[in-house]
Tab-separated table of C-alpha atoms in Angstrom:
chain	number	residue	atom	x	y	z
A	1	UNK	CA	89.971	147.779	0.621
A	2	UNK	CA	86.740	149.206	2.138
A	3	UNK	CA	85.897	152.393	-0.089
A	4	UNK	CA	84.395	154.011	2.769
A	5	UNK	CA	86.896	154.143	5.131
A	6	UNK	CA	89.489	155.251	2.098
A	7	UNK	CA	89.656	156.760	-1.415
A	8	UNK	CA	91.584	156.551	-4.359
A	9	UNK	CA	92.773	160.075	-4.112
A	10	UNK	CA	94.073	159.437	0.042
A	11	UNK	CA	96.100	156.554	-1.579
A	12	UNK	CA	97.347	158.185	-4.447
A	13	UNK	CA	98.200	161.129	-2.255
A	14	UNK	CA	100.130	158.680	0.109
A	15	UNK	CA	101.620	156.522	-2.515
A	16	UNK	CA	103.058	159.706	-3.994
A	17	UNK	CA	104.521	160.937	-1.598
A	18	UNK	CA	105.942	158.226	-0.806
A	19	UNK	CA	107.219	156.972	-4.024
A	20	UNK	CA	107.030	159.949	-5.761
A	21	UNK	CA	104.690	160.262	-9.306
A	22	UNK	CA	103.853	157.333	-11.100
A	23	UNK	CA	105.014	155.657	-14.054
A	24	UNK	CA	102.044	155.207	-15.864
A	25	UNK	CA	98.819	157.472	-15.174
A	26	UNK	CA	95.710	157.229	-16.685
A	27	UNK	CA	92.229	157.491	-15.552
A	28	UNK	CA	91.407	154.060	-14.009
A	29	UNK	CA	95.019	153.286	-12.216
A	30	UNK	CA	98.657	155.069	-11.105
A	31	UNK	CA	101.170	152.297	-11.678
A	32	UNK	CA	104.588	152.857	-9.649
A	33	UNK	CA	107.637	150.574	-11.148
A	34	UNK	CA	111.263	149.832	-10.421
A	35	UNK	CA	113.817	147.099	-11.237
A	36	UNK	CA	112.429	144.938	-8.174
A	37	UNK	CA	108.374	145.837	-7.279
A	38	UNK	CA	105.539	147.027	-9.334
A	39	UNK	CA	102.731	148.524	-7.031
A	40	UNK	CA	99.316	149.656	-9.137
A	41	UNK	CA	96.441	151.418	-7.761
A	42	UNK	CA	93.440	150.813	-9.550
A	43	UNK	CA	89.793	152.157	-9.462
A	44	UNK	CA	87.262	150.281	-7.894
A	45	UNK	CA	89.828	150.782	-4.664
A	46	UNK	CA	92.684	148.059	-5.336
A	47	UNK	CA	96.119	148.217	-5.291
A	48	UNK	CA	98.295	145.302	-6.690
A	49	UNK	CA	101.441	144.383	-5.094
A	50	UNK	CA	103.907	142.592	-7.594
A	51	UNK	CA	107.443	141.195	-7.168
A	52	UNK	CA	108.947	141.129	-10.611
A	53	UNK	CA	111.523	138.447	-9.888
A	54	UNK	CA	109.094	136.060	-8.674
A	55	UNK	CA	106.064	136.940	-11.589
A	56	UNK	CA	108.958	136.586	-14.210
A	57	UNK	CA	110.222	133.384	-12.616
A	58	UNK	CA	106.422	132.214	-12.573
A	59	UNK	CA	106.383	133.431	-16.169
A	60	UNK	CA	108.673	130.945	-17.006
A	61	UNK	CA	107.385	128.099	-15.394
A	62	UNK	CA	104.084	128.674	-17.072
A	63	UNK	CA	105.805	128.625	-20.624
A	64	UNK	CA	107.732	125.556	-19.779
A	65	UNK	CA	104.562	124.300	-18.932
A	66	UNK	CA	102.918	125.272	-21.965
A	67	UNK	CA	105.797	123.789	-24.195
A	68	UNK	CA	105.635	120.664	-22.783
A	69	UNK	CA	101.634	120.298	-23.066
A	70	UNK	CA	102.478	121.189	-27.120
A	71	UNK	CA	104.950	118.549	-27.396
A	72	UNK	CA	102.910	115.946	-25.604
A	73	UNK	CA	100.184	116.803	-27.728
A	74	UNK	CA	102.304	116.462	-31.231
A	75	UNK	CA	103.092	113.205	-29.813
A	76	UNK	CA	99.811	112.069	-29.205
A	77	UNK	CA	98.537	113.019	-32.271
A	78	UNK	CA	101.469	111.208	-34.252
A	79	UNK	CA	100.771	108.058	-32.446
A	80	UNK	CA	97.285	108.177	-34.666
């Protein structure tokens, strides 16, 4: 987002309103959270958009992933 055209405080005004106070407040971001979305709005200007059913489904794959790699690599090293 271009910092000059908007601030952190005309977002978090906005946002707000909108979704009423945040979660989570602390000096560098204002997270907003329910069962579906997580929106953050962090300083330097960015706000983070996150679906939680599709980050926990790529959560999963990643693990899977992960587990796999380990068990490939026992293997390998049991072939020495």
């Amino acid at each position: 987002l271009d910092d000059r055209q908007l601030d952190y405080f005309q977002l978090f005004q906005q946002m707000t309103s909108r979704y009423g106070n945040p979660v989570d407040l602390d000096p560098r971001r204002a997270l907003w959270e329910d069962e579906r979305t997580r929106i953050e709005l962090e300083r330097p200007l960015v706000i983070r958009y996150i679906d939680l059913d599709e980050f926990e489904t790529r959560r999963r794959e990643r693990q899977t992933l992960q587990a796999a790699q380990e068990v490939a690599r026992e293997v390998f090293l049991e072939d020495f």
